[in-house]
Amino acid sequence: MNLFRRPAPSLDDLILDTAGNDLSSARLMPTVARPPQVFVRGQGSWLWDSDDRAYLDFSQGGAANSLGHSPQVLIKALSDQAQALINPGNGLYNRLQLNLVERLCEHTGSDQGYLLNSGAQACEAAIKLARKWGQLHRGSAYRIITAGNGCHGRSFAAMSASSGGCDNRFEPQLPGFSHVPFNDLPALHAAVDAGTVAIMLEPIQAEAGVIPATEHYLKGVERLCRELGILLILDEVQTGIGRCGALLAEQQYGIRADIITLGKGLGGGVPLAALLARGKACCFEVGELEGTHHGNALMASAGLAVLDTVLERGFLEHVHESGCYLGEGLARLAYRYDHGQLRGQGLMWGLTLSDDSADAVVKAALHEGLILNAPQPNCLRFTPALTVSKSNIDEMLLRLARAFSRVRTAQLQCRKGIAV
Ligand SMILES: *Cc1c(COP(=O)(O)O)cnc(C)c1O
């Protein structure tokens, strides 16, 4: 086969923008399933496609755009910083990086921090830090216990830490992880041994369908870690920076981890993540963690703008209140359409459907001008902008009801079709 004579993309592969320009997707590696629309503009909770059709966005790039699309504070911070200095390089100090790490440590009660570019990178770095600590203090122990259905990212260590997340097409996994059922303290007790260096968990499992840890469980995990002198790593990539109505979810649980990972909402839509460490866990030395764009000044300026906004008076109260409003609305709708369980905290909600129709609902919602996400075949996830308004929520519920009806009708027709 001549690799240079790739067939021309077929008409089906062509996506034309309003000016008729070809935005062919045929050359893009097809690793992510996407609807055919191309998006060109965003403002707050709204997105517009290339036909100028408006969509209410209750995914927000998978909880990344914490302040919604193109908020003024972010535009200003990024343009000011772009004028001043984009990237001196990770081998030189820049003020934004120092400021953001300082502010994150101050407001989370951490001793050290480091800025990276993605949640997976932050989780990889947390795993490295735990292994380094194990070599120093635990006789070279390196095993990390993680939870069933957890998700920590798609790079190798993160994938291996994620239970069920490591696709066997990419074997072998990175060794050194064991998985135990979530919210099951006895299972955790049974799994810990002399080779264990840390327990790594999400306070609310996002990809699994927004499944919160119980308070009893997380407190028990914290106690176990203290008793055994091992590290507790909390992956707050999705739950952190205000998403759950507090700066960190751990504050709501009343616990304290040794290592915390942040990502997603921290950059407000630009690629930014952070690793935070406390006390004994602070043991990285020169040469042990670096990356070309780690601590990038432009990204750090976005993080500072987001953090300042989230810490403004009344902001987290707004997240809490609109979160309750969203939860109540979803519960009413779920009841009306006979759908199942609703779980969540702040502005992170998961709704379990009565069947595996989540993909069909996401498609129907798109048709109704609503962007949603389905982490599981039977689960919808709602992660709107933290600045979402009640009228945005009302409008979303209307559109979601129409999407549910659309799917119901299609299901009934399908059943009738079979009966005939
Ligand atoms: C999304 C996510 C990650 C991975 O973050 P990326 O930025 O996609 O690499 C890790 N942990 C949790 C809890 C997440 O939600």
Coordinates of C-alpha atoms and ligand atoms in Angstrom, one line a residue:
M1 CA 0.0 0.0 0.0
N2 CA 1.3 3.4 -0.9
L3 CA 0.9 5.5 2.2
F4 CA 1.3 8.7 0.2
R5 CA -1.6 8.0 -2.0
R6 CA -4.3 8.2 0.6
P7 CA -7.8 8.3 -1.0
A8 CA -9.3 11.7 -1.1
P9 CA -11.9 12.3 1.7
S10 CA -15.4 11.4 0.5
L11 CA -18.1 14.0 0.6
D12 CA -19.4 12.5 3.8
D13 CA -16.2 13.5 5.4
L14 CA -16.5 17.1 4.4
I15 CA -17.6 19.7 6.8
L16 CA -18.1 23.1 5.2
D17 CA -18.2 26.3 7.1
T18 CA -20.6 29.2 6.2
A19 CA -18.1 30.5 3.7
G20 CA -18.0 27.1 2.0
N21 CA -14.4 26.4 3.1
D22 CA -13.7 22.8 3.6
L23 CA -13.1 21.9 7.2
S24 CA -12.5 18.2 6.4
S25 CA -12.2 16.0 9.4
A26 CA -10.8 13.1 7.4
R27 CA -7.2 13.8 8.4
L28 CA -7.9 14.2 12.1
M29 CA -7.1 10.9 13.9
P30 CA -10.5 9.6 14.8
T31 CA -9.8 8.9 18.5
V32 CA -12.7 10.9 19.8
A33 CA -16.4 10.5 18.7
R34 CA -17.7 13.9 17.8
P35 CA -21.0 15.3 16.3
P36 CA -20.6 16.9 12.9
Q37 CA -21.1 20.5 14.0
V38 CA -18.1 22.9 14.1
F39 CA -18.1 25.5 16.8
V40 CA -16.9 29.0 16.2
R41 CA -18.0 31.2 19.0
G42 CA -18.9 31.1 22.7
Q43 CA -20.2 33.4 25.4
G44 CA -21.0 32.4 28.9
S45 CA -23.2 29.3 28.8
W46 CA -23.8 29.6 25.0
L47 CA -21.9 28.2 22.0
W48 CA -22.6 28.9 18.3
D49 CA -21.8 26.6 15.4
S50 CA -20.7 27.6 11.9
D51 CA -24.3 28.0 10.9
D52 CA -24.8 30.4 13.7
R53 CA -27.0 28.1 15.6
A54 CA -26.9 28.6 19.4
Y55 CA -26.4 25.8 21.9
L56 CA -26.7 25.9 25.6
D57 CA -23.5 24.3 26.9
F58 CA -23.9 22.2 30.1
S59 CA -20.7 20.3 29.5
Q60 CA -18.3 23.3 29.2
G61 CA -15.5 21.3 27.7
G62 CA -15.9 18.6 30.3
A63 CA -15.9 20.9 33.3
A64 CA -12.9 22.9 32.0
N65 CA -14.5 26.3 31.3
S66 CA -15.3 27.1 34.9
L67 CA -16.3 30.7 34.1
G68 CA -18.1 29.8 30.9
H69 CA -17.0 30.7 27.4
S70 CA -14.7 33.6 26.8
P71 CA -15.3 35.5 30.1
Q72 CA -14.0 39.0 30.2
V73 CA -11.6 38.4 33.1
L74 CA -9.9 35.6 31.2
I75 CA -9.8 37.6 27.9
K76 CA -8.1 40.5 29.8
A77 CA -5.7 38.3 31.7
L78 CA -4.6 36.4 28.6
S79 CA -4.3 39.4 26.4
D80 CA -2.4 41.5 29.0
Q81 CA -0.1 38.6 29.6
A82 CA 0.4 37.8 25.9
Q83 CA 1.5 41.4 25.5
A84 CA 4.0 41.2 28.3
L85 CA 5.4 37.7 28.1
I86 CA 4.1 34.4 26.8
N87 CA 6.7 32.0 27.7
P88 CA 10.2 32.5 29.2
G89 CA 10.5 28.7 29.5
N90 CA 10.3 26.4 32.4
G91 CA 14.0 26.9 33.1
L92 CA 13.5 30.5 34.1
Y93 CA 11.2 32.0 36.7
N94 CA 8.1 33.9 35.7
R95 CA 6.1 35.9 38.2
L96 CA 2.7 34.4 37.2
Q97 CA 3.8 30.9 38.0
L98 CA 5.2 32.0 41.4
N99 CA 2.0 34.0 42.2
L100 CA -0.4 31.2 41.2
V101 CA 1.5 28.6 43.2
E102 CA 1.7 30.9 46.2
R103 CA -2.1 31.7 46.0
L104 CA -3.0 28.0 45.5
C105 CA -0.9 27.0 48.5
E106 CA -2.3 29.8 50.6
H107 CA -5.9 29.0 49.9
T108 CA -5.7 25.3 50.1
G109 CA -3.3 25.1 53.1
S110 CA -0.5 23.4 51.0
D111 CA 3.2 23.8 51.3
Q112 CA 4.4 23.4 47.7
G113 CA 2.8 23.4 44.3
Y114 CA 3.8 22.9 40.7
L115 CA 2.0 23.8 37.5
L116 CA 1.5 21.4 34.6
N117 CA -0.7 21.3 31.4
S118 CA -3.3 18.5 32.0
G119 CA -5.0 16.5 34.7
A120 CA -3.3 13.4 33.5
Q121 CA 0.1 15.1 33.9
A122 CA -0.8 16.2 37.4
C123 CA -1.8 12.6 38.3
E124 CA 1.4 11.2 36.7
A125 CA 3.4 13.7 38.8
A126 CA 1.5 12.7 42.0
I127 CA 2.3 9.1 41.3
K128 CA 6.0 10.0 40.8
L129 CA 6.0 12.0 44.0
A130 CA 4.5 9.2 46.0
R131 CA 7.1 6.7 44.5
K132 CA 9.9 9.1 45.4
W133 CA 8.6 9.4 48.9
G134 CA 8.3 5.7 49.1
Q135 CA 12.0 5.3 48.2
L136 CA 13.0 7.8 50.9
H137 CA 10.7 6.7 53.7
R138 CA 9.1 3.3 53.1
G139 CA 11.9 1.0 52.1
S140 CA 11.3 1.4 48.4
A141 CA 7.6 0.6 48.6
Y142 CA 5.8 1.8 45.5
R143 CA 2.4 0.3 45.3
I144 CA -0.6 2.7 45.0
I145 CA -4.1 1.6 45.8
T146 CA -6.8 3.2 43.7
A147 CA -10.5 2.7 43.4
G148 CA -12.6 0.6 41.0
N149 CA -14.2 2.8 38.3
G150 CA -11.8 5.6 39.1
C151 CA -10.4 7.7 36.2
H152 CA -7.2 9.6 36.5
G153 CA -6.4 10.3 32.8
R154 CA -5.2 8.6 29.6
S155 CA -1.4 8.6 29.9
F156 CA 0.2 5.3 31.0
A157 CA 0.6 5.7 34.7
A158 CA -2.8 7.5 34.9
M159 CA -4.4 4.9 32.8
S160 CA -2.9 2.1 34.9
A161 CA -4.1 3.9 38.0
S162 CA -7.6 4.1 36.6
S163 CA -9.4 0.9 37.1
G164 CA -10.8 -0.6 34.0
G165 CA -9.4 2.4 32.2
C166 CA -6.3 0.7 30.7
D167 CA -7.5 -0.8 27.4
N168 CA -5.8 -4.1 26.9
R169 CA -4.9 -3.0 23.4
F170 CA -2.2 -1.0 25.1
E171 CA -0.8 -3.7 27.4
P172 CA 1.4 -3.9 29.3
Q173 CA 0.2 -1.6 31.9
L174 CA 2.5 0.2 34.3
P175 CA 2.9 -2.1 37.3
G176 CA 2.4 -1.0 40.9
F177 CA -1.3 -0.4 41.2
S178 CA -4.1 -2.3 42.8
H179 CA -7.7 -1.5 42.6
V180 CA -10.3 -2.0 45.3
P181 CA -14.1 -1.3 45.2
F182 CA -15.0 2.4 45.9
N183 CA -16.7 3.3 49.2
D184 CA -15.6 0.0 50.7
L185 CA -13.3 0.5 53.7
P186 CA -12.8 -3.2 54.6
A187 CA -11.6 -3.9 51.0
L188 CA -9.1 -1.1 51.4
H189 CA -7.9 -2.3 54.8
A190 CA -7.4 -5.8 53.3
A191 CA -5.5 -4.4 50.3
V192 CA -2.9 -2.3 52.2
D193 CA 0.4 -4.0 52.9
A194 CA 4.1 -3.2 53.5
G195 CA 4.6 -2.5 49.8
T196 CA 1.9 0.2 49.8
V197 CA 3.0 3.8 49.5
A198 CA -0.3 5.6 48.9
I199 CA -4.0 5.5 48.4
M200 CA -5.2 7.6 45.4
L201 CA -8.9 8.5 45.0
E202 CA -11.3 11.0 43.5
P203 CA -13.6 12.4 46.2
I204 CA -16.4 12.2 43.6
Q205 CA -15.8 9.8 40.8
A206 CA -16.6 11.8 37.7
E207 CA -16.2 9.4 34.7
A208 CA -17.9 6.6 36.6
G209 CA -21.1 8.8 36.6
V210 CA -20.6 11.4 39.4
I211 CA -20.4 8.9 42.3
P212 CA -19.5 10.7 45.6
A213 CA -17.4 9.0 48.3
T214 CA -19.3 8.8 51.5
E215 CA -18.0 11.0 54.3
H216 CA -17.6 7.9 56.4
Y217 CA -15.4 6.4 53.7
L218 CA -13.1 9.3 53.1
K219 CA -12.7 10.0 56.8
G220 CA -11.8 6.3 57.2
V221 CA -9.3 6.4 54.3
E222 CA -7.7 9.5 55.9
R223 CA -7.5 7.7 59.3
L224 CA -6.0 4.6 57.7
C225 CA -3.3 6.6 55.9
R226 CA -2.4 8.4 59.1
E227 CA -2.2 5.1 61.1
L228 CA -0.1 3.4 58.5
G229 CA 2.0 6.4 57.7
I230 CA 1.2 6.3 54.0
L231 CA 0.2 9.1 51.7
L232 CA -3.3 10.1 50.7
I233 CA -3.6 11.4 47.1
L234 CA -6.8 13.1 46.2
D235 CA -7.5 13.6 42.5
E236 CA -9.5 16.9 42.5
V237 CA -8.9 17.5 38.8
Q238 CA -12.7 17.7 38.3
T239 CA -14.0 18.5 41.7
G240 CA -11.5 21.2 42.6
I241 CA -11.6 25.0 42.1
G242 CA -15.1 25.6 43.1
R243 CA -16.9 23.0 41.1
C244 CA -18.5 21.4 44.2
G245 CA -19.3 24.7 46.0
A246 CA -16.0 24.9 48.0
L247 CA -12.5 25.6 46.7
L248 CA -11.7 21.9 47.2
A249 CA -14.1 19.0 47.7
E250 CA -11.8 17.8 50.6
Q251 CA -12.9 20.8 52.6
Q252 CA -16.5 19.7 52.3
Y253 CA -15.5 16.3 53.5
G254 CA -13.5 17.7 56.3
I255 CA -10.3 15.8 55.5
R256 CA -6.8 16.7 54.4
A257 CA -4.8 14.8 51.7
D258 CA -1.0 14.8 51.5
I259 CA -1.1 15.3 47.7
I260 CA -3.8 17.0 45.6
T261 CA -4.1 17.2 41.8
L262 CA -6.0 20.0 40.1
G263 CA -6.8 20.6 36.4
K264 CA -9.8 21.2 34.3
G265 CA -11.5 24.2 35.8
L266 CA -8.2 25.7 37.1
G267 CA -7.4 27.2 33.7
G268 CA -10.9 28.2 32.8
G269 CA -10.5 26.6 29.4
V270 CA -6.8 26.9 28.8
P271 CA -4.6 23.8 29.5
L272 CA -3.5 24.2 33.1
A273 CA -3.1 21.8 36.0
A274 CA -1.4 21.7 39.3
L275 CA 0.2 19.4 41.8
L276 CA -0.1 20.4 45.5
A277 CA 1.8 18.8 48.3
R278 CA 1.7 19.1 52.1
G279 CA 4.2 18.4 54.8
K280 CA 6.1 15.1 54.5
A281 CA 5.0 14.7 50.9
C282 CA 7.1 17.6 49.7
C283 CA 10.2 15.7 48.5
F284 CA 10.8 16.5 44.9
E285 CA 14.3 17.7 44.1
V286 CA 16.0 19.3 41.1
G287 CA 15.7 17.3 37.9
E288 CA 12.8 15.1 39.0
L289 CA 9.8 16.8 37.3
E290 CA 9.8 19.2 34.4
G291 CA 8.1 19.8 31.1
T292 CA 8.5 22.4 28.3
H293 CA 5.2 24.2 29.1
H294 CA 5.0 23.5 32.8
G295 CA 4.4 26.8 34.6
N296 CA 3.8 28.6 31.3
A297 CA 3.2 32.3 32.1
L298 CA 0.2 32.6 29.8
M299 CA -1.5 29.6 31.3
A300 CA -0.7 30.7 34.8
S301 CA -2.2 34.1 34.1
A302 CA -5.5 32.3 33.3
G303 CA -5.2 30.3 36.5
L304 CA -4.8 33.5 38.5
A305 CA -7.9 35.1 36.8
V306 CA -10.0 32.0 37.5
L307 CA -8.8 31.7 41.1
D308 CA -9.4 35.4 41.9
T309 CA -12.9 35.1 40.5
V310 CA -13.8 31.9 42.4
L311 CA -12.5 33.5 45.6
E312 CA -14.6 36.6 45.1
R313 CA -17.2 37.1 47.8
G314 CA -20.4 35.3 47.1
F315 CA -19.0 33.2 44.2
L316 CA -19.0 29.8 45.9
E317 CA -22.4 30.6 47.5
H318 CA -23.7 31.1 43.9
V319 CA -22.3 27.7 42.9
H320 CA -24.0 26.1 45.9
E321 CA -27.3 27.9 45.3
S322 CA -27.5 27.3 41.5
G323 CA -26.3 23.8 42.1
C324 CA -29.3 23.1 44.4
Y325 CA -31.6 24.8 41.8
L326 CA -30.1 22.5 39.1
G327 CA -30.4 19.4 41.2
E328 CA -34.0 20.1 42.1
G329 CA -34.9 20.7 38.5
L330 CA -33.2 17.6 37.3
A331 CA -34.9 15.5 40.1
R332 CA -38.3 16.8 38.9
L333 CA -37.5 16.0 35.3
A334 CA -36.1 12.6 36.2
Y335 CA -39.3 11.8 38.1
R336 CA -41.5 12.9 35.2
Y337 CA -39.6 10.7 32.7
D338 CA -39.2 7.8 35.1
H339 CA -35.4 8.1 35.1
G340 CA -33.3 7.0 38.0
Q341 CA -30.8 8.2 40.5
L342 CA -29.5 11.8 40.8
R343 CA -26.1 12.3 42.4
G344 CA -23.9 15.3 42.8
Q345 CA -22.6 18.3 44.6
G346 CA -22.4 22.0 43.7
L347 CA -22.4 22.2 39.9
M348 CA -21.5 18.6 39.1
W349 CA -24.4 16.3 38.7
G350 CA -24.9 12.9 37.3
L351 CA -28.3 11.4 36.3
T352 CA -28.7 7.7 35.9
L353 CA -31.3 6.8 33.2
S354 CA -33.7 3.9 33.4
D355 CA -31.9 2.3 30.3
D356 CA -28.8 2.7 28.3
S357 CA -30.1 5.6 26.3
A358 CA -27.6 8.3 27.4
D359 CA -25.9 8.5 24.0
A360 CA -29.4 8.8 22.3
V361 CA -30.3 11.6 24.8
V362 CA -27.1 13.4 24.1
K363 CA -27.8 13.3 20.4
A364 CA -31.4 14.4 20.8
A365 CA -30.3 17.2 23.2
L366 CA -27.8 18.4 20.5
H367 CA -30.8 18.5 18.1
E368 CA -32.6 20.7 20.7
G369 CA -29.6 23.0 21.0
L370 CA -28.2 21.6 24.2
I371 CA -24.7 20.2 24.8
L372 CA -24.4 17.4 27.4
N373 CA -22.0 14.6 28.1
A374 CA -22.6 10.9 28.8
P375 CA -19.8 9.4 30.9
Q376 CA -21.6 6.1 31.0
P377 CA -24.1 4.4 28.7
N378 CA -26.9 5.0 31.3
C379 CA -25.7 8.3 32.7
L380 CA -25.8 12.0 31.8
R381 CA -23.4 14.4 33.4
F382 CA -24.0 18.1 33.9
T383 CA -21.0 20.4 34.5
P384 CA -22.2 23.9 33.5
A385 CA -20.2 27.1 33.9
L386 CA -19.9 28.0 37.6
T387 CA -21.4 31.3 36.6
V388 CA -24.6 29.7 35.2
S389 CA -27.8 31.6 35.8
K390 CA -31.2 30.3 36.9
S391 CA -32.7 31.2 33.5
N392 CA -29.9 29.2 31.8
I393 CA -30.9 26.3 34.0
D394 CA -34.6 26.7 33.3
E395 CA -33.9 26.8 29.5
M396 CA -31.7 23.7 29.8
L397 CA -34.4 21.8 31.6
L398 CA -36.9 22.7 28.8
R399 CA -34.5 21.5 26.2
L400 CA -33.6 18.3 28.1
A401 CA -37.4 17.5 28.5
R402 CA -37.8 17.8 24.7
A403 CA -34.7 15.5 24.3
F404 CA -36.2 12.9 26.7
S405 CA -39.5 13.1 24.8
R406 CA -37.8 12.7 21.4
V407 CA -35.9 9.6 22.6
R408 CA -39.1 8.1 24.2
T409 CA -41.0 8.6 21.0
A410 CA -38.3 7.0 19.0
Q411 CA -38.2 4.1 21.4
L412 CA -42.0 3.6 21.2
Q413 CA -41.9 3.7 17.4
C414 CA -39.1 1.2 17.4
R415 CA -41.1 -1.1 19.6
K416 CA -44.2 -0.7 17.5
G417 CA -42.1 -1.5 14.5
I418 CA -41.0 -4.7 16.1
A419 CA -44.5 -5.6 17.1
V420 CA -46.0 -5.2 13.6
Ligands
LIG1 C1 -10.4 14.7 33.5 C2 -9.8 14.1 34.7 C3 -8.4 13.7 34.6 C4 -7.6 13.8 33.4 O1 -7.4 15.2 33.0 P1 -6.9 15.5 31.6 O2 -6.7 17.0 31.6 O3 -8.0 15.1 30.6 O4 -5.7 14.8 31.3 C5 -7.9 13.1 35.8 N1 -8.6 13.0 36.9 C6 -9.9 13.3 36.9 C7 -10.7 13.2 38.2 C8 -10.5 13.9 35.8 O5 -11.8 14.2 35.9

